[in-house]
Amino acid sequence: MRKVAFTTLGCKVNQFETEVMEGLFKAQGYKMVGFDEQADVYVINTCSVTSLGEKKSRQLIRRASRLNPQAIIAVAGCYSQVSPGQVAQIPGVDVIVGTQDRARLVELVEAALANNRTVQVNAVTDIMQAKEFEDIPLFAMPGRTRAFLKIQEGCTNFCTYCIIPYARGPLRSRTLASIAAETEKLVAAGFTEIVLTGIHLGTFGRDLSNKEQEITLVDAARTVLNAGGNRLMRLRLGSLESVEVSDSLIALMQLDSRFCRHLHLPLQSGDDRILTAMNRHYTTAQYRELIAGIRARVPDIAVTTDIIAGFPGETEAMFANTLDFVGTMPFAKIHVFPYSRRTGTPAAKFLAQVPELEKKRRAQSLQKLADRKAEIYHQSFIGQKLDILFEISETEGLLSGLTGNYVRVYAAGTQEHIGLIGKVAIERVHKDGLWGKIIE
């Protein structure tokens, strides 16, 4: 039996796509092994959001080559889509696919095996010509409670710092019928939480809509909730643009307790001039008003966000505006990124690039503020009784899981708790979340 090993860089969409590719190999009789083990095939699912992501991708390709110089090395994902020529030049690479045609990966790998690695297989196509959502089923993963369900592909926002529209192509949505069928398979396989993901999730349905019927993310969420029935304990959303949060989406969240009270809404900057330079389609005032309106309707909701430090042209005063704005916002968690200059994006050509050391200093300053806000948020739960869906056995006798509003909670427990929702009395802040005692 041939052995295949996977590793993944980047976002939740990449994680989902790796699980899909793993399922394809399993269906053909391959055995999954860890990436640091000897394997016949290594698959590296790459990221191109930052230059660090590309650097790590190259390092992982070289590590696979060292682990077994005779193995087939297949490279997939955003880096290979954006820079297939660079990937092709890395010694040891046998198969290259981008962000499309993953369904053919096993076939391409076996073609490379058949030709004894004498011919490199490059299957990267023009992603800007993609018209339909690549609908590949997700296979069950034993021991897991949460499944990512990708329902949308592509982005047309063209934020000036972002390479993703060039890596993922135009908007394509999964059909509601396919979403319903996949949900039924997932809950039948034992998944109790489903996370809807996409590259630009809030645009779901635009390509499916017509004059007679408008299809939106609300329809996708409602489809999952209906198809999942009482076997589905939770539905969660991936990242959304703030301008795409509709009244009907919040209304559904209010109506159905299975719809997790958590939204990830990237802010990216707390200065309006920088937001304009980024080609973000809102102001800080609009963002603040939106969050206030959501929290008025769903008081226990957690809002998490992304912020970029050191965007080209960001002065010290502009960065101070971001610190001030973030300091007044009720964020549960903040992901901080120093600006990464991406060749091929408009911002890479902007004047007044911020020096690397200054970007790092600003990111560290912002991270300190983020840590303080996360600590305050976590402290607010001490003494409360929270519902936790246990999903991981950290060590023997120690479990962890998430609240509906995306706080990780640790507690002593047994394997029998995994996949179930337990009531936990919160005692203290612990690691990246909370510690508590299971009481129900």
Coordinates of C-alpha atoms in Angstrom, one line a residue:
M1 CA 0.0 0.0 0.0
R2 CA 1.4 3.4 -1.0
K3 CA 1.8 6.0 1.6
V4 CA 0.9 9.7 1.2
A5 CA 1.7 12.6 3.5
F6 CA 0.1 16.1 3.5
T7 CA 0.9 19.4 5.0
T8 CA -1.0 22.7 4.7
L9 CA -0.2 26.3 5.0
G10 CA -2.7 29.2 5.2
C11 CA -6.4 29.6 5.7
K12 CA -9.3 27.5 6.6
V13 CA -10.2 27.1 2.9
N14 CA -6.8 25.5 2.4
Q15 CA -7.4 23.2 5.4
F16 CA -10.7 22.1 3.8
E17 CA -9.1 21.6 0.4
T18 CA -6.4 19.4 2.0
E19 CA -9.1 17.2 3.7
V20 CA -10.7 16.9 0.3
M21 CA -7.5 15.8 -1.4
E22 CA -6.7 13.4 1.5
G23 CA -10.1 11.8 0.8
L24 CA -9.3 11.4 -2.9
F25 CA -6.1 9.5 -2.0
K26 CA -7.8 7.3 0.6
A27 CA -10.5 6.4 -1.9
Q28 CA -7.7 5.0 -4.2
G29 CA -6.2 2.9 -1.4
Y30 CA -3.4 5.2 -0.2
K31 CA -2.4 5.2 3.5
M32 CA -2.1 8.5 5.3
V33 CA 1.1 9.1 7.3
G34 CA 2.5 12.1 9.1
F35 CA 4.5 14.6 7.0
D36 CA 7.7 13.9 8.9
E37 CA 7.4 10.2 8.1
Q38 CA 8.7 8.2 5.1
A39 CA 6.1 8.4 2.3
D40 CA 5.8 7.6 -1.4
V41 CA 3.9 10.8 -2.1
Y42 CA 4.2 14.2 -0.4
V43 CA 1.5 16.9 -1.0
I44 CA 2.2 20.4 0.0
N45 CA -0.8 22.7 -0.1
T46 CA 0.7 26.1 -0.3
C47 CA -0.1 29.7 0.6
S48 CA 0.7 32.9 -1.2
V49 CA -1.0 35.6 1.1
T50 CA 2.4 36.7 2.4
S51 CA 6.0 36.3 1.3
L52 CA 6.5 34.3 4.5
G53 CA 3.9 31.8 3.3
E54 CA 5.7 31.3 0.1
K55 CA 9.0 30.9 1.9
K56 CA 7.6 28.3 4.2
S57 CA 6.1 26.5 1.1
R58 CA 9.5 26.3 -0.4
Q59 CA 11.0 25.0 2.8
L60 CA 8.4 22.3 3.1
I61 CA 9.0 21.2 -0.5
R62 CA 12.7 20.8 0.2
R63 CA 12.0 19.0 3.5
A64 CA 9.9 16.4 1.7
S65 CA 12.7 15.9 -0.8
R66 CA 15.1 15.2 2.0
L67 CA 12.8 12.8 3.8
N68 CA 12.6 10.6 0.7
P69 CA 14.5 11.7 -2.4
Q70 CA 12.6 9.0 -4.4
A71 CA 9.1 10.2 -3.4
I72 CA 6.7 12.0 -5.7
I73 CA 6.3 15.6 -4.5
A74 CA 3.1 17.3 -5.5
V75 CA 2.5 21.1 -4.9
A76 CA -0.9 22.6 -4.9
G77 CA -2.6 25.8 -3.8
C78 CA -2.2 29.5 -4.2
Y79 CA 1.6 29.7 -4.5
S80 CA 1.7 27.2 -7.3
Q81 CA -1.3 29.0 -9.0
V82 CA 0.4 32.4 -8.8
S83 CA 4.0 31.4 -9.5
P84 CA 4.0 28.0 -11.2
G85 CA 7.3 28.8 -12.9
Q86 CA 9.0 29.4 -9.5
V87 CA 7.6 26.1 -8.1
A88 CA 8.7 24.2 -11.2
Q89 CA 12.3 25.3 -10.6
I90 CA 12.4 23.8 -7.0
P91 CA 14.4 20.5 -7.2
G92 CA 12.3 17.5 -6.5
V93 CA 8.9 18.8 -7.6
D94 CA 7.0 16.3 -9.8
V95 CA 3.4 17.5 -10.0
I96 CA 2.1 21.1 -9.9
V97 CA -1.6 22.0 -9.6
G98 CA -3.1 25.3 -8.6
T99 CA -6.4 26.2 -7.1
Q100 CA -8.4 24.3 -9.6
D101 CA -8.4 20.7 -10.9
R102 CA -7.6 19.2 -7.4
A103 CA -10.0 16.3 -8.4
R104 CA -7.3 15.1 -10.8
L105 CA -4.4 15.1 -8.3
V106 CA -4.3 11.3 -7.8
E107 CA -4.4 10.8 -11.5
L108 CA -1.5 13.3 -12.0
V109 CA 0.5 11.7 -9.2
E110 CA 0.1 8.3 -10.7
A111 CA 1.1 9.6 -14.1
A112 CA 4.3 10.8 -12.5
L113 CA 4.8 7.4 -10.9
A114 CA 4.3 5.7 -14.3
N115 CA 6.9 7.9 -16.1
N116 CA 9.4 7.3 -13.2
R117 CA 9.5 11.0 -12.5
T118 CA 11.2 11.7 -15.8
V119 CA 8.6 14.3 -16.9
Q120 CA 7.3 17.0 -14.6
V121 CA 3.5 17.3 -14.7
N122 CA 2.3 20.9 -14.6
A123 CA -1.5 21.1 -14.6
V124 CA -1.9 24.8 -13.6
T125 CA -4.5 26.5 -15.8
D126 CA -5.7 30.1 -16.2
I127 CA -7.8 30.6 -13.0
M128 CA -9.3 33.8 -14.4
Q129 CA -11.2 31.6 -16.9
A130 CA -12.8 29.4 -14.3
K131 CA -16.6 29.4 -14.5
E132 CA -17.9 26.8 -12.1
F133 CA -17.4 25.8 -8.5
E134 CA -15.2 22.7 -8.2
D135 CA -17.5 20.4 -6.3
I136 CA -15.5 17.6 -4.6
P137 CA -17.1 15.8 -1.7
L138 CA -15.4 15.8 1.7
F139 CA -14.7 12.4 3.1
A140 CA -15.3 11.6 6.8
M141 CA -12.4 12.2 9.2
P142 CA -12.5 9.8 12.2
G143 CA -12.1 11.5 15.6
R144 CA -13.2 14.9 14.4
T145 CA -16.3 16.8 15.4
R146 CA -16.0 19.9 13.1
A147 CA -16.1 19.9 9.3
F148 CA -15.3 22.7 7.0
L149 CA -17.7 23.0 4.1
K150 CA -16.5 25.1 1.3
I151 CA -19.4 26.8 -0.5
Q152 CA -17.7 29.6 -2.5
E153 CA -14.6 30.2 -4.5
G154 CA -12.9 33.3 -6.0
C155 CA -12.8 37.0 -5.1
T156 CA -13.3 40.2 -7.1
N157 CA -12.6 42.7 -4.3
F158 CA -9.0 43.4 -5.5
C159 CA -7.8 45.0 -2.3
T160 CA -4.6 46.6 -3.3
Y161 CA -2.4 44.5 -0.9
C162 CA -3.9 41.1 -1.8
I163 CA -2.8 38.5 -4.3
I164 CA -5.8 36.2 -3.7
P165 CA -8.0 37.4 -6.6
Y166 CA -5.2 36.4 -8.9
A167 CA -4.8 33.1 -7.2
R168 CA -8.4 32.1 -6.9
G169 CA -10.1 33.7 -9.9
P170 CA -13.7 34.9 -10.3
L171 CA -16.7 34.2 -8.0
R172 CA -18.1 30.7 -8.1
S173 CA -20.7 29.2 -5.7
R174 CA -21.7 25.7 -4.7
T175 CA -25.3 25.0 -5.5
L176 CA -27.8 24.8 -2.6
A177 CA -28.6 21.2 -3.6
S178 CA -25.0 20.2 -3.3
I179 CA -24.7 22.0 0.0
A180 CA -27.7 20.1 1.3
A181 CA -26.4 16.8 0.1
E182 CA -22.9 17.4 1.5
T183 CA -24.4 18.4 4.9
E184 CA -26.4 15.2 5.1
K185 CA -23.2 13.2 4.4
L186 CA -21.3 15.1 7.1
V187 CA -23.8 14.7 9.9
A188 CA -24.3 11.0 8.9
A189 CA -20.5 10.6 9.3
G190 CA -20.7 12.0 12.8
F191 CA -19.7 15.7 12.4
T192 CA -21.6 17.8 14.9
E193 CA -20.4 21.3 13.8
I194 CA -20.1 22.6 10.3
V195 CA -18.1 25.7 9.3
L196 CA -19.1 27.4 6.1
T197 CA -15.9 28.7 4.3
G198 CA -15.1 30.5 1.1
I199 CA -12.5 32.8 -0.3
H200 CA -15.1 35.7 -0.4
L201 CA -17.9 34.0 1.6
G202 CA -20.3 37.0 1.7
T203 CA -20.7 37.0 -2.1
F204 CA -22.1 33.4 -2.0
G205 CA -24.9 33.1 -4.5
R206 CA -24.2 36.1 -6.7
D207 CA -23.4 33.9 -9.7
L208 CA -26.4 31.6 -9.0
S209 CA -28.9 34.4 -8.7
N210 CA -31.2 35.7 -11.6
K211 CA -34.1 38.0 -12.1
E212 CA -36.5 35.5 -10.6
Q213 CA -34.5 34.5 -7.6
E214 CA -31.8 36.0 -5.5
I215 CA -29.6 33.5 -3.6
T216 CA -27.4 34.7 -0.7
L217 CA -25.3 33.4 2.2
V218 CA -28.5 33.3 4.3
D219 CA -29.9 30.7 1.9
A220 CA -26.7 28.6 2.3
A221 CA -26.9 28.8 6.1
R222 CA -30.6 28.0 6.2
T223 CA -29.9 25.0 3.9
V224 CA -27.3 23.6 6.2
L225 CA -29.5 24.1 9.3
N226 CA -32.4 22.4 7.6
A227 CA -30.4 19.5 6.2
G228 CA -28.5 18.9 9.4
G229 CA -31.6 18.6 11.5
N230 CA -31.2 17.7 15.2
R231 CA -27.9 15.9 14.4
L232 CA -26.2 19.2 13.7
M233 CA -25.3 21.0 16.9
R234 CA -23.6 24.0 15.5
L235 CA -23.2 26.0 12.3
R236 CA -20.4 28.5 12.1
L237 CA -19.3 31.0 9.5
G238 CA -15.8 31.7 8.2
S239 CA -14.5 35.2 7.5
L240 CA -16.9 37.8 6.1
E241 CA -16.6 41.3 4.9
S242 CA -18.4 43.7 7.2
V243 CA -20.3 45.3 4.3
E244 CA -21.8 41.9 3.5
V245 CA -23.4 41.2 6.9
S246 CA -27.2 41.5 6.2
D247 CA -30.1 42.0 8.5
S248 CA -31.5 38.7 7.4
L249 CA -28.3 36.9 8.4
I250 CA -28.4 38.4 11.9
A251 CA -32.1 37.5 12.1
L252 CA -31.3 33.9 11.3
M253 CA -28.6 33.9 14.0
Q254 CA -31.2 35.3 16.5
L255 CA -33.7 32.7 15.5
D256 CA -31.7 29.5 15.5
S257 CA -29.5 28.7 18.6
R258 CA -27.4 26.3 16.5
F259 CA -26.1 29.3 14.5
C260 CA -22.9 30.3 16.4
R261 CA -22.7 33.8 17.8
H262 CA -19.4 34.6 16.2
L263 CA -18.4 36.7 13.2
H264 CA -14.9 37.3 11.9
L265 CA -15.0 40.7 10.2
P266 CA -11.6 41.9 8.9
L267 CA -11.0 45.6 9.7
Q268 CA -7.5 45.9 8.3
S269 CA -6.9 49.5 9.4
G270 CA -8.4 52.0 11.8
D271 CA -7.5 54.9 9.6
D272 CA -9.9 56.0 6.8
R273 CA -7.1 57.2 4.5
I274 CA -5.4 53.8 4.7
L275 CA -8.7 52.0 4.1
T276 CA -9.2 54.0 0.9
A277 CA -5.6 53.2 -0.2
M278 CA -6.4 49.5 0.5
N279 CA -9.5 49.6 -1.6
R280 CA -11.7 48.7 1.4
H281 CA -15.3 49.7 0.9
Y282 CA -16.2 51.2 4.3
T283 CA -15.1 53.8 6.7
T284 CA -14.2 53.3 10.4
A285 CA -17.5 55.1 11.3
Q286 CA -19.5 52.6 9.2
Y287 CA -17.6 49.7 10.7
R288 CA -18.2 50.9 14.2
E289 CA -21.9 51.5 13.5
L290 CA -22.3 48.0 12.1
I291 CA -20.7 46.3 15.1
A292 CA -22.9 48.3 17.5
G293 CA -26.0 47.3 15.6
I294 CA -25.1 43.6 15.6
R295 CA -24.3 43.6 19.3
A296 CA -27.6 45.4 20.0
R297 CA -29.4 42.5 18.4
V298 CA -27.0 39.7 19.5
P299 CA -25.5 40.8 22.8
D300 CA -23.4 37.7 23.4
I301 CA -21.8 37.7 19.9
A302 CA -18.0 37.6 19.6
V303 CA -16.4 39.7 16.8
T304 CA -12.9 38.9 15.8
T305 CA -10.9 40.7 13.2
D306 CA -7.7 41.1 11.1
I307 CA -5.5 44.2 11.1
I308 CA -2.5 45.0 8.9
A309 CA 0.3 47.1 10.4
G310 CA 2.7 49.2 8.2
F311 CA 0.7 49.5 5.0
P312 CA 2.5 51.7 2.4
G313 CA 1.9 55.3 3.3
E314 CA 0.9 54.6 6.8
T315 CA 2.3 57.4 9.0
E316 CA 2.9 57.3 12.7
A317 CA -0.3 59.4 13.1
M318 CA -2.3 57.0 11.0
F319 CA -1.1 54.1 13.0
A320 CA -2.0 55.9 16.2
N321 CA -5.5 56.2 14.7
T322 CA -5.6 52.5 14.3
L323 CA -4.5 51.9 17.9
D324 CA -7.1 54.4 19.2
F325 CA -9.9 52.9 17.1
V326 CA -9.1 49.3 18.1
G327 CA -8.9 50.3 21.7
T328 CA -12.5 51.4 21.7
M329 CA -13.9 48.4 19.8
P330 CA -15.2 45.3 21.5
F331 CA -13.0 42.8 19.7
A332 CA -12.8 39.3 21.2
K333 CA -9.6 38.5 19.3
I334 CA -7.4 40.3 16.8
H335 CA -5.1 38.7 14.2
V336 CA -2.2 41.1 13.6
F337 CA -0.2 41.0 10.4
P338 CA 2.7 43.2 9.3
Y339 CA 2.2 44.3 5.7
S340 CA 3.7 41.9 3.2
R341 CA 4.7 43.3 -0.2
R342 CA 3.3 41.0 -2.9
T343 CA 4.6 41.4 -6.4
G344 CA 1.7 41.7 -8.8
T345 CA -0.5 43.8 -6.4
P346 CA -1.0 47.6 -6.8
A347 CA 0.3 48.3 -3.2
A348 CA 3.7 46.7 -4.1
K349 CA 4.3 49.7 -6.3
F350 CA 3.1 52.3 -3.8
L351 CA 5.6 54.9 -2.7
A352 CA 6.4 55.4 1.0
Q353 CA 6.9 51.7 1.8
V354 CA 7.3 51.4 5.5
P355 CA 10.7 49.9 6.6
E356 CA 10.6 46.3 7.8
L357 CA 11.8 47.2 11.3
E358 CA 9.1 49.8 11.6
K359 CA 6.4 47.4 10.4
K360 CA 7.6 44.9 12.9
R361 CA 7.5 47.5 15.7
R362 CA 4.0 48.5 14.8
A363 CA 2.8 44.9 14.6
Q364 CA 4.3 44.2 18.1
S365 CA 2.6 47.3 19.5
L366 CA -0.7 46.3 18.0
Q367 CA -0.2 42.7 19.3
K368 CA 0.2 44.0 22.8
L369 CA -3.1 45.8 22.6
A370 CA -4.7 42.7 21.1
D371 CA -3.4 40.5 23.9
R372 CA -4.8 42.9 26.5
K373 CA -8.2 43.0 24.9
A374 CA -8.2 39.2 24.7
E375 CA -7.3 38.9 28.4
I376 CA -10.2 41.2 29.3
Y377 CA -12.6 39.3 27.1
H378 CA -11.6 36.0 28.6
Q379 CA -11.7 37.3 32.2
S380 CA -15.4 38.3 31.6
F381 CA -16.4 34.6 31.5
I382 CA -14.9 33.6 34.9
G383 CA -17.7 32.3 37.1
Q384 CA -20.1 31.6 34.1
K385 CA -21.4 28.3 33.0
L386 CA -20.8 27.8 29.2
D387 CA -21.8 25.2 26.7
I388 CA -18.7 23.6 25.2
L389 CA -18.6 21.3 22.2
F390 CA -15.7 19.0 23.0
E391 CA -13.6 18.2 20.0
I392 CA -10.0 17.4 21.0
S393 CA -8.3 15.2 23.5
E394 CA -5.3 17.3 24.4
T395 CA -3.7 14.6 26.6
E396 CA -5.0 11.7 28.6
G397 CA -7.8 13.0 30.7
L398 CA -7.7 16.6 29.3
L399 CA -10.1 17.8 26.7
S400 CA -10.7 21.1 24.9
G401 CA -13.5 22.5 22.8
L402 CA -15.1 25.8 21.8
T403 CA -17.9 27.9 23.0
G404 CA -20.4 29.1 20.4
N405 CA -18.6 32.5 20.4
Y406 CA -15.3 30.8 19.6
V407 CA -13.5 30.7 23.0
R408 CA -11.4 27.6 23.6
V409 CA -12.1 26.0 26.9
Y410 CA -10.0 23.2 28.6
A411 CA -11.4 20.7 31.1
A412 CA -10.7 17.4 32.6
G413 CA -12.7 14.7 30.9
T414 CA -12.7 11.4 29.0
Q415 CA -12.9 10.5 25.3
E416 CA -16.6 9.8 25.7
H417 CA -17.2 13.6 25.9
I418 CA -15.8 14.2 22.4
G419 CA -18.6 15.2 20.0
L420 CA -20.9 16.2 22.8
I421 CA -21.9 19.6 24.3
G422 CA -21.1 19.9 28.0
K423 CA -21.9 22.6 30.5
V424 CA -18.6 23.9 32.0
A425 CA -18.2 26.1 35.0
I426 CA -15.4 28.5 34.1
E427 CA -12.7 28.9 36.8
R428 CA -9.8 30.8 35.3
V429 CA -8.0 32.0 32.2
H430 CA -5.8 29.2 30.8
K431 CA -3.3 29.3 27.9
D432 CA -5.2 30.7 24.8
G433 CA -8.6 30.4 26.4
L434 CA -10.3 29.3 29.6
W435 CA -10.2 26.5 32.2
G436 CA -13.3 25.0 33.7
K437 CA -15.0 22.0 35.3
I438 CA -17.6 19.9 33.5
I439 CA -20.9 20.0 35.5
E440 CA -23.3 18.5 33.0

